[in-house]
Short mmCIF file of C-alpha atoms and ligand atoms in Angstrom, two decimals:
data_model
loop_
_atom_site.label_atom_id
_atom_site.label_comp_id
_atom_site.label_asym_id
_atom_site.label_seq_id
_atom_site.Cartn_x
_atom_site.Cartn_y
_atom_site.Cartn_z
CA UNK A 265 168.25 -5.89 40.30
CA UNK A 266 167.80 -7.83 36.78
CA UNK A 267 169.79 -5.12 35.10
CA UNK A 268 167.24 -2.39 35.25
CA UNK A 269 169.42 0.88 34.21
CA UNK A 270 168.19 4.22 33.43
CA UNK A 271 169.98 6.87 30.82
CA UNK A 272 170.09 9.79 32.79
CA UNK A 273 170.85 13.30 31.25
CA UNK A 274 174.11 14.82 32.43
CA UNK A 275 172.31 17.29 34.87
CA UNK A 276 170.70 14.47 36.59
CA UNK A 277 174.11 12.43 36.66
CA UNK A 278 176.02 15.62 38.14
CA UNK A 279 173.31 16.28 40.91
CA UNK A 280 173.47 12.47 41.94
CA UNK A 281 177.44 12.54 41.77
CA UNK A 282 177.83 15.67 43.59
CA UNK A 283 175.25 14.43 46.67
CA UNK A 284 176.65 10.69 46.64
CA UNK A 285 180.03 12.42 46.74
CA UNK A 286 179.17 14.46 49.71
CA UNK A 287 178.49 11.26 51.62
CA UNK A 288 174.63 11.70 50.96
CA UNK A 289 172.11 9.28 49.63
CA UNK A 290 170.73 10.29 46.48
CA UNK A 291 168.13 8.97 43.80
CA UNK A 292 165.78 9.90 40.95
CA UNK A 293 162.64 9.39 41.88
CA UNK A 294 158.82 8.91 40.92
CA UNK A 295 157.29 9.78 37.48
CA UNK A 296 160.85 9.71 35.77
CA UNK A 297 161.68 5.95 36.80
CA UNK A 298 157.91 4.85 35.94
CA UNK A 299 158.22 6.44 32.63
CA UNK A 300 161.95 5.21 31.83
CA UNK A 301 160.83 1.69 32.59
CA UNK A 302 157.99 1.71 30.20
CA UNK A 303 160.13 3.09 27.36
CA UNK A 304 158.80 6.76 27.85
CA UNK A 305 161.20 9.87 27.86
CA UNK A 306 160.47 11.32 31.00
CA UNK A 307 159.33 14.75 31.15
CA UNK A 308 161.41 15.81 33.97
CA UNK A 309 163.82 14.06 36.88
CA UNK A 310 163.15 14.80 40.36
CA UNK A 311 165.72 13.72 42.81
CA UNK A 312 165.48 12.44 46.28
CA UNK A 313 168.03 12.59 48.89
CA UNK A 314 169.05 12.19 52.55
CA UNK A 315 170.82 15.58 52.35
CA UNK A 316 168.64 18.24 54.40
CA UNK A 317 167.53 21.28 52.14
CA UNK A 318 170.37 23.37 54.00
CA UNK A 319 173.00 20.65 53.18
CA UNK A 320 171.95 20.43 49.52
CA UNK A 321 172.46 23.93 49.47
CA UNK A 322 176.08 23.82 50.49
CA UNK A 323 176.84 20.76 48.40
CA UNK A 324 175.81 23.05 45.42
CA UNK A 325 176.99 26.21 46.60
CA UNK A 326 178.83 26.94 43.29
CA UNK A 327 175.40 26.24 41.50
CA UNK A 328 172.31 28.38 40.89
CA UNK A 329 169.58 26.81 43.38
CA UNK A 330 166.38 28.29 44.01
CA UNK A 331 164.41 27.77 47.37
CA UNK A 332 161.49 26.09 45.92
CA UNK A 333 159.82 24.80 49.21
CA UNK A 334 162.29 24.80 52.06
CA UNK A 335 159.78 23.45 54.22
CA UNK A 336 158.72 20.67 52.33
CA UNK A 337 162.50 19.95 51.78
CA UNK A 338 162.69 20.94 47.94
CA UNK A 339 165.66 23.04 46.64
CA UNK A 340 165.75 23.38 42.69
CA UNK A 341 169.34 22.84 41.48
CA UNK A 342 170.08 24.26 38.03
CA UNK A 343 172.55 21.65 36.61
CA UNK A 344 173.93 21.97 32.93
CA UNK A 345 171.11 24.59 32.16
CA UNK A 346 168.42 22.26 33.48
CA UNK A 347 166.25 22.41 36.65
CA UNK A 348 166.27 19.69 39.03
CA UNK A 349 164.04 19.57 42.10
CA UNK A 350 165.87 17.95 44.90
CA UNK A 351 163.81 17.03 47.86
CA UNK A 352 164.87 15.50 51.16
CA UNK A 353 163.41 12.16 52.15
CA UNK A 354 160.33 12.88 54.27
CA UNK A 355 157.59 11.24 56.00
CA UNK A 356 153.92 13.04 56.06
CA UNK A 357 152.52 13.71 59.32
CA UNK A 358 148.85 13.57 60.17
CA UNK A 359 146.37 14.98 57.34
CA UNK A 360 143.75 17.13 58.77
CA UNK A 361 142.10 18.43 55.68
CA UNK A 362 142.07 15.07 53.11
CA UNK A 363 144.61 17.19 50.92
CA UNK A 364 147.69 18.72 53.16
CA UNK A 365 149.65 16.86 55.86
CA UNK A 366 149.97 19.16 59.19
CA UNK A 367 153.61 18.78 59.18
CA UNK A 368 156.59 16.49 57.41
CA UNK A 369 159.49 15.30 58.93
CA UNK A 370 162.65 14.44 57.41
CA UNK A 371 164.12 11.02 57.37
CA UNK A 372 167.20 9.56 56.16
CA UNK A 373 165.97 6.40 54.50
CA UNK A 374 164.75 6.02 50.88
CA UNK A 375 162.26 3.49 51.77
CA UNK A 376 160.55 5.56 53.94
CA UNK A 377 160.23 8.38 51.56
CA UNK A 378 158.87 5.99 49.26
CA UNK A 379 156.17 4.75 51.57
CA UNK A 380 154.53 8.04 51.49
CA UNK A 381 154.15 8.22 47.71
CA UNK A 382 150.80 7.42 46.08
CA UNK A 383 151.00 4.25 44.16
CA UNK A 384 153.64 1.44 43.59
CA UNK A 385 154.72 2.38 40.18
CA UNK A 386 155.11 5.84 41.36
CA UNK A 387 157.43 4.59 44.69
CA UNK A 388 160.47 3.70 42.73
CA UNK A 389 163.98 5.34 43.09
CA UNK A 390 166.91 4.74 41.30
CA UNK A 391 170.74 5.68 41.06
CA UNK A 392 173.77 4.02 38.96
CA UNK A 393 175.32 3.00 41.95
CA UNK A 394 172.77 0.93 43.79
CA UNK A 395 170.20 0.70 40.80
CA UNK A 396 166.61 0.25 41.29
CA UNK A 397 165.12 0.54 44.91
CA UNK A 398 161.50 -0.81 44.51
CA UNK A 399 160.36 -1.97 47.82
CA UNK A 400 156.49 -2.22 47.13
CA UNK A 401 156.59 -4.10 43.80
CA UNK A 402 156.10 -1.06 41.44
CA UNK A 403 158.07 -2.70 38.59
CA UNK A 404 155.81 -5.48 38.59
CA UNK A 405 152.61 -3.52 38.91
CA UNK A 406 153.88 -1.49 36.02
CA UNK A 407 154.55 -4.67 33.90
CA UNK A 408 151.16 -6.15 34.88
CA UNK A 409 149.40 -2.74 33.99
CA UNK A 410 148.27 -2.32 37.50
CA UNK A 411 147.63 1.03 39.93
CA UNK A 412 147.87 0.13 43.21
CA UNK A 413 148.04 2.31 46.36
CA UNK A 414 151.33 1.84 48.56
CA UNK A 415 149.99 0.67 51.88
CA UNK A 416 146.00 0.32 52.83
CA UNK A 417 144.24 2.28 49.72
CA UNK A 418 141.49 3.52 52.35
CA UNK A 419 143.88 5.17 54.53
CA UNK A 420 146.01 6.73 51.49
CA UNK A 421 142.97 8.01 50.10
CA UNK A 422 141.51 9.70 53.11
CA UNK A 423 145.07 11.17 53.92
CA UNK A 424 144.61 12.83 50.43
CA UNK A 425 141.80 12.52 48.16
CA UNK A 426 143.16 13.92 45.34
CA UNK A 427 144.94 10.44 45.19
CA UNK A 428 141.65 9.15 44.10
CA UNK A 429 141.45 11.21 41.01
CA UNK A 430 145.61 10.38 40.46
CA UNK A 431 144.67 6.57 40.16
CA UNK A 432 142.05 7.35 37.86
CA UNK A 433 144.26 9.54 35.67
CA UNK A 434 147.26 6.87 35.61
CA UNK A 435 144.80 4.20 34.87
CA UNK A 436 143.61 6.53 31.62
CA UNK A 437 146.82 7.81 30.43
CA UNK A 438 148.58 4.38 31.02
CA UNK A 439 145.64 2.13 29.57
CA UNK A 440 146.32 0.41 33.21
CA UNK A 441 143.76 -1.51 35.48
CA UNK A 442 143.16 -0.24 39.18
CA UNK A 443 143.85 -3.13 41.59
CA UNK A 444 140.49 -4.17 43.14
CA UNK A 445 140.93 -3.21 46.63
CA UNK A 446 142.55 0.43 45.38
CA UNK A 447 139.28 0.65 43.20
CA UNK A 448 137.11 0.05 46.26
CA UNK A 449 138.59 2.25 48.23
CA UNK A 450 138.08 5.11 45.60
CA UNK A 451 134.70 4.61 45.02
CA UNK A 452 133.99 4.59 49.01
CA UNK A 453 136.02 7.86 49.55
CA UNK A 454 135.30 9.78 46.30
CA UNK A 455 133.00 12.25 48.13
CA UNK A 456 136.34 13.67 50.23
CA UNK A 457 137.07 15.24 46.63
CA UNK A 458 134.78 17.78 47.61
CA UNK A 459 137.71 19.26 50.03
CA UNK A 460 140.24 19.31 47.34
CA UNK A 461 140.98 22.74 45.78
CA UNK A 462 139.14 23.12 42.81
CA UNK A 463 142.37 23.66 40.66
CA UNK A 464 143.85 20.60 41.62
CA UNK A 465 141.03 18.26 40.71
CA UNK A 466 140.43 20.13 37.16
CA UNK A 467 144.19 19.74 36.48
CA UNK A 468 143.81 15.80 37.33
CA UNK A 469 140.61 15.56 35.51
CA UNK A 470 141.91 17.36 32.01
CA UNK A 471 144.95 15.00 32.16
CA UNK A 472 142.79 12.01 32.81
CA UNK A 473 140.48 12.95 29.97
CA UNK A 474 143.25 13.27 27.53
CA UNK A 475 144.29 9.68 28.31
CA UNK A 476 144.37 7.34 25.88
CA UNK A 477 142.05 4.75 27.78
CA UNK A 478 140.01 7.72 29.19
CA UNK A 479 136.74 6.03 27.67
CA UNK A 480 137.34 2.90 29.88
CA UNK A 481 138.02 4.78 33.14
CA UNK A 482 134.78 6.99 32.34
CA UNK A 483 132.79 4.04 32.07
CA UNK A 484 133.80 1.99 35.23
CA UNK A 485 134.13 4.90 37.50
CA UNK A 486 130.85 7.26 36.74
CA UNK A 487 130.28 7.67 40.51
CA UNK A 488 133.87 8.91 41.24
CA UNK A 489 133.99 11.35 38.45
CA UNK A 490 130.43 12.55 39.29
CA UNK A 491 132.18 14.22 42.31
CA UNK A 492 134.92 15.89 40.12
CA UNK A 493 132.26 17.03 37.72
CA UNK A 494 129.00 17.11 38.16
CA UNK A 495 127.29 16.00 34.85
CA UNK A 496 127.22 12.50 33.02
CA UNK A 497 130.19 12.24 30.83
CA UNK A 498 130.32 10.51 27.24
CA UNK A 499 132.57 7.82 26.96
CA UNK A 500 131.48 6.59 23.57
CA UNK A 501 134.38 7.53 21.11
CA UNK A 502 136.36 9.42 23.61
CA UNK A 503 139.45 7.60 22.96
CA UNK A 504 139.16 8.60 19.36
CA UNK A 505 139.24 12.52 20.04
CA UNK A 506 142.72 13.75 19.81
CA UNK A 507 144.00 14.49 23.15
CA UNK A 508 143.60 18.23 23.48
CA UNK A 509 141.89 19.23 26.60
CA UNK A 510 139.43 21.42 24.94
CA UNK A 511 138.15 18.75 22.26
CA UNK A 512 138.09 15.74 24.93
CA UNK A 513 135.85 18.26 27.27
CA UNK A 514 133.64 19.14 24.18
CA UNK A 515 133.11 15.44 23.59
CA UNK A 516 132.91 14.04 27.00
CA UNK A 517 130.03 17.03 27.91
CA UNK A 518 128.21 17.35 24.65
CA UNK A 519 125.15 15.27 25.75
CA UNK A 520 124.90 16.50 29.19
CA UNK A 521 121.53 18.40 30.42
CA UNK A 522 123.62 21.28 31.03
CA UNK A 523 127.28 21.39 29.66
CA UNK A 524 127.64 25.19 30.69
CA UNK A 525 127.12 24.79 33.99
CA UNK A 526 129.32 21.67 34.58
CA UNK A 527 132.21 23.70 32.92
CA UNK A 528 131.56 26.87 34.66
CA UNK A 529 132.09 24.24 38.01
CA UNK A 530 135.54 23.45 36.58
CA UNK A 531 136.93 27.20 36.49
CA UNK A 532 138.97 26.50 33.43
CA UNK A 533 141.01 29.11 31.74
CA UNK A 534 138.53 31.44 30.25
CA UNK A 535 140.06 31.01 26.71
CA UNK A 536 139.67 26.96 27.37
CA UNK A 537 136.16 27.25 28.71
CA UNK A 538 135.00 29.19 25.65
CA UNK A 539 136.51 26.99 23.25
CA UNK A 540 134.61 24.14 24.76
CA UNK A 541 131.48 26.05 24.98
CA UNK A 542 131.53 26.79 21.39
CA UNK A 543 132.56 23.49 20.40
CA UNK A 544 129.59 21.91 21.96
CA UNK A 545 127.12 24.51 20.62
CA UNK A 546 128.33 23.55 17.26
CA UNK A 547 128.87 19.62 17.57
CA UNK A 548 126.14 18.59 15.51
CA UNK A 549 126.76 20.96 12.51
CA UNK A 550 127.04 19.32 9.49
CA UNK A 551 130.61 18.73 7.82
CA UNK A 552 130.88 21.75 5.23
CA UNK A 553 130.32 20.38 1.83
CA UNK A 554 130.35 23.75 -0.56
CA UNK A 555 132.41 26.48 -0.25
CA UNK A 556 129.36 28.51 0.89
CA UNK A 557 128.91 26.11 3.64
CA UNK A 558 132.53 26.25 4.49
CA UNK A 559 132.55 30.30 4.25
CA UNK A 560 129.18 30.28 6.53
CA UNK A 561 130.94 28.11 9.23
CA UNK A 562 134.23 30.33 8.93
CA UNK A 563 131.89 33.36 9.24
CA UNK A 564 130.31 31.77 12.51
CA UNK A 565 132.99 30.58 14.76
CA UNK A 566 136.30 31.78 12.87
CA UNK A 567 139.02 29.55 11.39
CA UNK A 568 141.00 28.21 14.70
CA UNK A 569 137.12 26.91 16.25
CA UNK A 570 136.27 25.48 12.97
CA UNK A 571 139.82 23.61 12.88
CA UNK A 572 138.99 22.35 16.24
CA UNK A 573 135.62 21.45 15.22
CA UNK A 574 136.96 19.39 12.27
CA UNK A 575 139.52 17.61 14.67
CA UNK A 576 136.72 16.74 17.10
CA UNK A 577 134.33 15.53 14.58
CA UNK A 578 137.19 14.02 12.36
CA UNK A 579 135.94 15.42 9.45
CA UNK A 580 138.07 14.29 6.42
CA UNK A 581 139.72 17.56 4.86
CA UNK A 582 137.39 19.17 2.37
CA UNK A 583 135.35 22.44 1.51
CA UNK A 584 136.81 23.95 4.96
CA UNK A 585 140.29 23.50 4.15
CA UNK A 586 140.06 24.58 0.42
CA UNK A 587 138.21 27.76 1.57
CA UNK A 588 141.09 28.58 3.78
CA UNK A 589 143.56 27.54 1.23
CA UNK A 590 142.03 30.12 -1.50
CA UNK A 591 141.72 32.80 1.20
CA UNK A 592 138.13 33.21 1.00
CA UNK A 593 136.71 36.12 2.97
CA UNK A 594 134.47 35.26 5.78
CA UNK A 595 134.61 38.36 7.86
CA UNK A 596 134.46 42.31 6.96
CA UNK A 597 138.25 42.83 7.32
CA UNK A 598 138.95 40.59 4.34
CA UNK A 599 136.61 42.23 1.69
CA UNK A 600 138.03 43.92 -0.95
CA UNK A 601 136.66 46.96 0.14
CA UNK A 602 136.44 49.01 3.38
CA UNK A 603 134.01 52.04 4.85
CA UNK A 604 136.21 54.61 3.64
CA UNK A 605 135.95 53.21 0.00
CA UNK A 606 132.03 53.37 0.41
CA UNK A 607 132.15 56.73 1.65
CA UNK A 608 134.28 58.09 -1.33
CA UNK A 609 131.86 56.51 -3.49
CA UNK A 610 129.32 58.91 -2.06
CA UNK A 611 127.37 56.75 0.65
CA UNK A 612 126.53 58.77 3.30
CA UNK A 613 128.15 57.87 6.71
CA UNK A 614 126.39 56.46 9.57
CA UNK A 615 124.85 53.01 10.49
CA UNK A 616 124.19 52.25 7.11
CA UNK A 617 127.52 51.90 6.11
CA UNK A 618 128.03 48.84 8.66
CA UNK A 619 124.65 47.56 7.36
CA UNK A 620 126.19 47.79 4.05
CA UNK A 621 129.52 46.02 4.73
CA UNK A 622 127.48 43.13 6.41
CA UNK A 623 125.02 42.76 3.47
CA UNK A 624 128.37 42.46 1.30
CA UNK A 625 129.78 39.88 3.31
CA UNK A 626 126.71 37.93 3.18
CA UNK A 627 126.88 38.17 -0.46
CA UNK A 628 130.61 37.12 -0.75
CA UNK A 629 130.02 34.29 1.82
CA UNK A 630 127.13 32.66 -0.33
CA UNK A 631 129.23 33.37 -3.68
CA UNK A 632 126.56 35.57 -5.33
CA UNK A 633 129.33 38.73 -5.14
CA UNK A 634 132.66 38.21 -6.43
CA UNK A 635 135.17 39.62 -3.69
CA UNK A 636 136.57 42.24 -5.95
CA UNK A 637 136.37 46.12 -5.56
CA UNK A 638 134.76 46.74 -8.45
CA UNK A 639 131.76 44.06 -7.80
CA UNK A 640 131.45 44.99 -4.40
CA UNK A 641 131.21 48.85 -5.27
CA UNK A 642 128.45 48.01 -7.76
CA UNK A 643 126.58 46.00 -5.38
CA UNK A 644 126.92 48.78 -2.95
CA UNK A 645 125.88 51.61 -4.79
CA UNK A 646 122.81 49.25 -6.21
CA UNK A 647 121.74 48.54 -2.60
CA UNK A 648 122.31 52.05 -1.45
CA UNK A 649 119.75 53.34 -4.08
CA UNK A 650 117.35 50.90 -2.96
CA UNK A 651 117.62 51.84 0.19
CA UNK A 652 117.08 55.62 -0.50
CA UNK A 653 113.84 54.57 -2.65
CA UNK A 654 112.30 52.65 0.14
CA UNK A 655 113.18 55.64 2.60
CA UNK A 656 110.99 57.97 0.27
P1 LIG B 902 153.54 13.48 36.06
O1 LIG B 902 154.05 12.54 34.54
O2 LIG B 902 152.24 13.68 35.75
O3 LIG B 902 154.42 14.39 36.06
P2 LIG B 902 153.95 12.08 38.30
O4 LIG B 902 154.41 10.43 38.82
O5 LIG B 902 155.88 12.55 38.14
O6 LIG B 902 153.41 12.23 36.86
P3 LIG B 902 153.99 14.47 39.99
O7 LIG B 902 152.48 15.04 40.24
O8 LIG B 902 154.89 15.20 39.20
O9 LIG B 902 153.66 12.99 39.29
O10 LIG B 902 154.53 13.66 41.57
C1 LIG B 902 155.67 13.36 41.24
C2 LIG B 902 155.71 12.21 42.38
O11 LIG B 902 155.45 12.49 43.88
C3 LIG B 902 154.97 10.93 42.07
O12 LIG B 902 155.29 10.32 41.28
C4 LIG B 902 154.54 10.37 43.43
O13 LIG B 902 155.60 9.62 43.78
C5 LIG B 902 154.57 11.73 44.53
N1 LIG B 902 153.29 12.18 44.55
C6 LIG B 902 152.67 13.12 43.85
N2 LIG B 902 151.08 13.45 44.19
C7 LIG B 902 151.03 12.72 45.41
C8 LIG B 902 150.06 12.57 46.35
N3 LIG B 902 149.03 13.29 46.23
N4 LIG B 902 150.30 11.66 47.23
C9 LIG B 902 151.67 10.83 47.11
N5 LIG B 902 152.56 10.96 46.44
C10 LIG B 902 152.24 11.95 45.54
MG1 LIG B 903 156.13 14.75 37.70
#
């Protein structure tokens, strides 16, 4: 198996050893094998086994287990304090809705389990005794940087249309090419994405847009992406934007005719949606050059959004960071004076107080009044007198 070996964390090793010791076949599988083979640290280790869920629970009767998805064969085992999803080898039955198999059947051979997986690079299994199990040439495709369906692409995509977007996602995150037949089938079957639950589509799309080669995928597959997000996406400069969902989405959508509608269709968490909207609204804002410009921007969108905008637009550090470092005031609570101070100074309570505070903030933001108690009181009294005059 020309010497592929994986460093497994103690928990994963323990799970494999226990299952194997009890007479079952067991492997780590999928994303962790792919990532380790590329030299990336796996995020988590999934285990597949010939043991049925009840058998797995028996093997780990002295460990904490969670019935994560017994009908799909998944038991989570807590080993050395880490959770491991242990799933019985299975094959999927017919797909009626382009997303969910009508049933799953448990099988005893790892190759059959690997055959139901989406791409060759995701269809490898490993254990320290048998080494790598790679019946579909995943290792060669990984070396070549190629996303290829296991089996016939058109069939695999019509079973589960989400795989179409996953193909684009892996191409974007790994800077891989999509094999020709797989790409053709992805284009042909993209309309089936309409059958897939919105949150699954959005999740894949967000990972795709955060990929280091997202720009190339957006350029190569506008027709497929239009099924996931009905707006023209901007590929130019996308890969240079820091890989944060809100920033990448704001860049991708900033030139769309109705970015708000496209965003609403994604049904993102409210916080994220709001961030993207505000970033798009300020996309063309000039970089603040003076302290007053920096404070104006901070007053308008707050420090968190301003920092995001700076990252999105790759502004070099300058007036904005300096204003924050000095602790410049850009909001009413930061003024060195309160409504109560104004009342104590004889300014009558009422809407005039709020107006006065806003006018004082304007003066501070513009650099016309120092944010000091005495200066603010003096200006307030001056304005209040003027207001009285004008009422007469
Ligand atoms: P990530 O790094 O995003 O977690 P992953 O490859 O681990 O990537 P998961 O969604 O966690 O992706 O899925 C785990 C494994 O399950 C995949 O590697 C693949 O073998 C298989 N898989 C996931 N989704 C599908 C699908 N829709 N169709 C077929 N196989 C799938
Ligand atoms: Mg995973």
